[in-house]
PDB file of C-alpha atoms in Angstrom:
ATOM      1  CA  GLN A 118       0.000   0.000   0.000  1.00 74.00           C
ATOM      2  CA  VAL A 119       1.338   3.402  -0.963  1.00 77.00           C
ATOM      3  CA  HIS A 120       0.647   6.336   1.322  1.00 85.00           C
ATOM      4  CA  LEU A 121       0.938   9.866   0.002  1.00 91.00           C
ATOM      5  CA  VAL A 122       1.746  12.664   2.398  1.00 91.00           C
ATOM      6  CA  GLU A 123       1.201  16.254   1.303  1.00 94.00           C
ATOM      7  CA  SER A 124       2.603  19.386   2.853  1.00 94.00           C
ATOM      8  CA  GLY A 125       2.888  23.079   2.142  1.00 96.00           C
ATOM      9  CA  GLY A 126      -0.651  24.435   2.057  1.00 94.00           C
ATOM     10  CA  GLY A 127      -1.687  27.614   3.784  1.00 97.00           C
ATOM     11  CA  LEU A 128      -3.298  31.028   3.613  1.00 98.00           C
ATOM     12  CA  VAL A 129      -1.746  33.602   1.309  1.00 98.00           C
ATOM     13  CA  GLN A 130      -2.690  36.776  -0.495  1.00 98.00           C
ATOM     14  CA  ALA A 131      -3.333  37.113  -4.195  1.00 98.00           C
ATOM     15  CA  GLY A 132      -0.058  37.317  -6.082  1.00 98.00           C
ATOM     16  CA  ASP A 133       1.860  35.315  -3.495  1.00 98.00           C
ATOM     17  CA  SER A 134       3.517  31.931  -3.995  1.00 98.00           C
ATOM     18  CA  LEU A 135       3.280  28.569  -2.267  1.00 98.00           C
ATOM     19  CA  ARG A 136       5.093  25.293  -2.727  1.00 98.00           C
ATOM     20  CA  LEU A 137       3.311  22.019  -2.170  1.00 98.00           C
ATOM     21  CA  SER A 138       5.157  18.752  -1.700  1.00 97.00           C
ATOM     22  CA  CYS A 139       4.033  15.147  -1.799  1.00 95.00           C
ATOM     23  CA  ALA A 140       6.010  12.094  -0.807  1.00 90.00           C
ATOM     24  CA  ALA A 141       5.079   8.458  -1.302  1.00 85.00           C
ATOM     25  CA  SER A 142       5.810   6.744   1.965  1.00 77.00           C
ATOM     26  CA  GLU A 143       6.559   3.369   0.489  1.00 67.00           C
ATOM     27  CA  ARG A 144       7.588   1.996  -2.824  1.00 62.00           C
ATOM     28  CA  ALA A 145       8.840  -1.254  -4.189  1.00 58.00           C
ATOM     29  CA  SER A 146      12.516  -1.078  -5.049  1.00 55.00           C
ATOM     30  CA  GLY A 147      12.943   0.456  -8.485  1.00 56.00           C
ATOM     31  CA  THR A 148       9.265   1.289  -8.838  1.00 69.00           C
ATOM     32  CA  TYR A 149       8.304   4.834  -9.729  1.00 73.00           C
ATOM     33  CA  TYR A 150       4.865   6.217 -10.214  1.00 82.00           C
ATOM     34  CA  PRO A 151       3.365   8.833 -12.508  1.00 89.00           C
ATOM     35  CA  MET A 152       2.086  11.419 -10.041  1.00 93.00           C
ATOM     36  CA  GLY A 153      -0.112  14.452 -10.159  1.00 96.00           C
ATOM     37  CA  TRP A 154      -2.094  17.130  -8.373  1.00 98.00           C
ATOM     38  CA  PHE A 155      -5.811  17.669  -8.349  1.00 98.00           C
ATOM     39  CA  ARG A 156      -7.854  20.239  -6.492  1.00 98.00           C
ATOM     40  CA  GLN A 157     -11.380  20.574  -5.255  1.00 98.00           C
ATOM     41  CA  ALA A 158     -12.976  23.855  -4.360  1.00 98.00           C
ATOM     42  CA  LEU A 159     -15.958  24.006  -2.037  1.00 96.00           C
ATOM     43  CA  GLY A 160     -19.064  22.856  -3.872  1.00 96.00           C
ATOM     44  CA  LYS A 161     -17.199  21.965  -7.050  1.00 97.00           C
ATOM     45  CA  GLU A 162     -15.935  18.827  -8.737  1.00 97.00           C
ATOM     46  CA  ARG A 163     -12.381  17.663  -8.283  1.00 97.00           C
ATOM     47  CA  GLU A 164     -10.282  18.947 -11.162  1.00 98.00           C
ATOM     48  CA  PHE A 165      -6.909  18.193 -12.659  1.00 98.00           C
ATOM     49  CA  VAL A 166      -4.109  20.654 -11.937  1.00 98.00           C
ATOM     50  CA  SER A 167      -0.839  19.102 -13.057  1.00 98.00           C
ATOM     51  CA  ALA A 168       0.951  15.792 -13.517  1.00 97.00           C
ATOM     52  CA  ILE A 169       4.431  14.506 -14.199  1.00 95.00           C
ATOM     53  CA  THR A 170       5.662  11.284 -15.753  1.00 92.00           C
ATOM     54  CA  TRP A 171       7.350   8.607 -13.678  1.00 87.00           C
ATOM     55  CA  ASN A 172      10.826   9.739 -14.759  1.00 87.00           C
ATOM     56  CA  GLY A 173      10.019  13.441 -14.673  1.00 89.00           C
ATOM     57  CA  ASP A 174      10.625  14.029 -18.360  1.00 92.00           C
ATOM     58  CA  LYS A 175       7.178  15.398 -19.165  1.00 95.00           C
ATOM     59  CA  ALA A 176       4.802  17.660 -17.289  1.00 97.00           C
ATOM     60  CA  TYR A 177       1.165  18.426 -17.914  1.00 97.00           C
ATOM     61  CA  TYR A 178      -0.915  21.375 -16.759  1.00 98.00           C
ATOM     62  CA  ALA A 179      -4.500  22.514 -16.712  1.00 98.00           C
ATOM     63  CA  ASP A 180      -5.008  25.646 -18.795  1.00 98.00           C
ATOM     64  CA  SER A 181      -6.030  27.562 -15.681  1.00 98.00           C
ATOM     65  CA  VAL A 182      -2.590  27.153 -14.088  1.00 98.00           C
ATOM     66  CA  LYS A 183      -0.315  27.017 -17.121  1.00 98.00           C
ATOM     67  CA  GLY A 184       2.441  29.596 -16.849  1.00 98.00           C
ATOM     68  CA  ARG A 185       1.915  30.042 -13.102  1.00 98.00           C
ATOM     69  CA  PHE A 186       2.418  26.565 -11.622  1.00 98.00           C
ATOM     70  CA  ILE A 187       5.448  24.334 -12.037  1.00 98.00           C
ATOM     71  CA  ILE A 188       5.508  20.650 -11.161  1.00 98.00           C
ATOM     72  CA  SER A 189       8.770  18.880 -10.448  1.00 97.00           C
ATOM     73  CA  LYS A 190       9.958  15.492  -9.262  1.00 93.00           C
ATOM     74  CA  ASP A 191      12.939  14.617  -7.133  1.00 89.00           C
ATOM     75  CA  SER A 192      15.280  12.455  -9.155  1.00 83.00           C
ATOM     76  CA  GLY A 193      15.112   8.827  -8.157  1.00 79.00           C
ATOM     77  CA  GLU A 194      12.337   9.427  -5.663  1.00 82.00           C
ATOM     78  CA  ASN A 195       8.569   9.350  -5.598  1.00 84.00           C
ATOM     79  CA  THR A 196       8.411  12.897  -4.329  1.00 90.00           C
ATOM     80  CA  ILE A 197       6.857  15.712  -6.282  1.00 95.00           C
ATOM     81  CA  HIS A 198       6.474  19.419  -5.754  1.00 97.00           C
ATOM     82  CA  LEU A 199       4.068  22.009  -7.072  1.00 98.00           C
ATOM     83  CA  GLN A 200       5.423  25.534  -7.156  1.00 98.00           C
ATOM     84  CA  MET A 201       2.428  27.854  -7.335  1.00 98.00           C
ATOM     85  CA  ASN A 202       3.169  31.430  -8.336  1.00 98.00           C
ATOM     86  CA  ASN A 203       0.954  34.455  -8.807  1.00 98.00           C
ATOM     87  CA  LEU A 204      -1.823  32.775  -6.878  1.00 98.00           C
ATOM     88  CA  LYS A 205      -5.380  33.941  -7.454  1.00 98.00           C
ATOM     89  CA  PRO A 206      -8.469  33.675  -5.237  1.00 98.00           C
ATOM     90  CA  GLU A 207      -9.883  31.129  -7.690  1.00 97.00           C
ATOM     91  CA  ASP A 208      -6.965  28.828  -6.830  1.00 98.00           C
ATOM     92  CA  THR A 209      -8.486  28.374  -3.391  1.00 98.00           C
ATOM     93  CA  ALA A 210      -9.173  24.666  -2.911  1.00 98.00           C
ATOM     94  CA  VAL A 211      -8.061  21.501  -1.219  1.00 98.00           C
ATOM     95  CA  TYR A 212      -5.143  20.162  -3.208  1.00 98.00           C
ATOM     96  CA  PHE A 213      -4.709  16.414  -3.491  1.00 98.00           C
ATOM     97  CA  CYS A 214      -1.636  14.474  -4.509  1.00 96.00           C
ATOM     98  CA  ALA A 215      -2.246  11.296  -6.490  1.00 95.00           C
ATOM     99  CA  ALA A 216      -0.169   8.462  -7.911  1.00 92.00           C
ATOM    100  CA  GLN A 217      -0.723   5.838 -10.574  1.00 90.00           C
ATOM    101  CA  LEU A 218       0.376   2.320  -9.792  1.00 84.00           C
ATOM    102  CA  TYR A 219       0.865   1.675 -13.486  1.00 83.00           C
ATOM    103  CA  ASN A 220       1.558   4.174 -16.240  1.00 82.00           C
ATOM    104  CA  SER A 221      -1.827   4.544 -17.890  1.00 83.00           C
ATOM    105  CA  GLY A 222      -0.529   7.109 -20.366  1.00 85.00           C
ATOM    106  CA  SER A 223      -3.364   9.409 -19.287  1.00 91.00           C
ATOM    107  CA  TYR A 224      -2.671  12.018 -16.674  1.00 95.00           C
ATOM    108  CA  SER A 225      -5.639  14.362 -16.371  1.00 96.00           C
ATOM    109  CA  GLN A 226      -8.353  11.892 -15.390  1.00 95.00           C
ATOM    110  CA  ALA A 227      -8.733  11.156 -11.689  1.00 96.00           C
ATOM    111  CA  VAL A 228     -10.015   7.671 -12.435  1.00 95.00           C
ATOM    112  CA  ASN A 229      -6.526   6.661 -13.620  1.00 94.00           C
ATOM    113  CA  TYR A 230      -4.951   7.334 -10.233  1.00 94.00           C
ATOM    114  CA  ASP A 231      -4.776   4.550  -7.679  1.00 91.00           C
ATOM    115  CA  TYR A 232      -3.531   6.352  -4.576  1.00 91.00           C
ATOM    116  CA  TRP A 233      -4.540   9.642  -3.067  1.00 94.00           C
ATOM    117  CA  GLY A 234      -3.299  11.849  -0.285  1.00 94.00           C
ATOM    118  CA  GLN A 235      -5.606  13.372   2.301  1.00 95.00           C
ATOM    119  CA  GLY A 236      -5.313  16.840   0.819  1.00 96.00           C
ATOM    120  CA  THR A 237      -3.897  20.161   1.905  1.00 97.00           C
ATOM    121  CA  GLN A 238      -5.857  23.412   2.016  1.00 97.00           C
ATOM    122  CA  VAL A 239      -4.737  26.364  -0.064  1.00 98.00           C
ATOM    123  CA  THR A 240      -6.571  29.610   0.557  1.00 98.00           C
ATOM    124  CA  VAL A 241      -5.858  32.734  -1.467  1.00 98.00           C
ATOM    125  CA  SER A 242      -7.346  35.972  -0.215  1.00 97.00           C
ATOM    126  CA  SER A 243      -7.994  38.928  -2.511  1.00 94.00           C
TER     127      SER A 243
END
């Protein structure tokens, strides 16, 4: 069983930056997972934010965060980060880290992710 632990959420003002991190607590030796971030605002559906391939060579972003958020992966580790710059009030949500047990080749659909973190709150005030 893989456990994902997120950190880095908080309350900031519009225009500020935050960095989220997510670490997989366990992994089989030599096994790396495609990982991503989703978010869910109050009263809304969970939506894709960003994802990165198992070896970190490709990154994917939702249009709403492209150019402001940067996803990265620690080399040789199942640890990812989401650098969020120029935050806007509409970025306010609970952010969830997710991992795929197998590389489905599809990164933006929640259904393709097998493991989920408990979420970290990001609140952006105007």
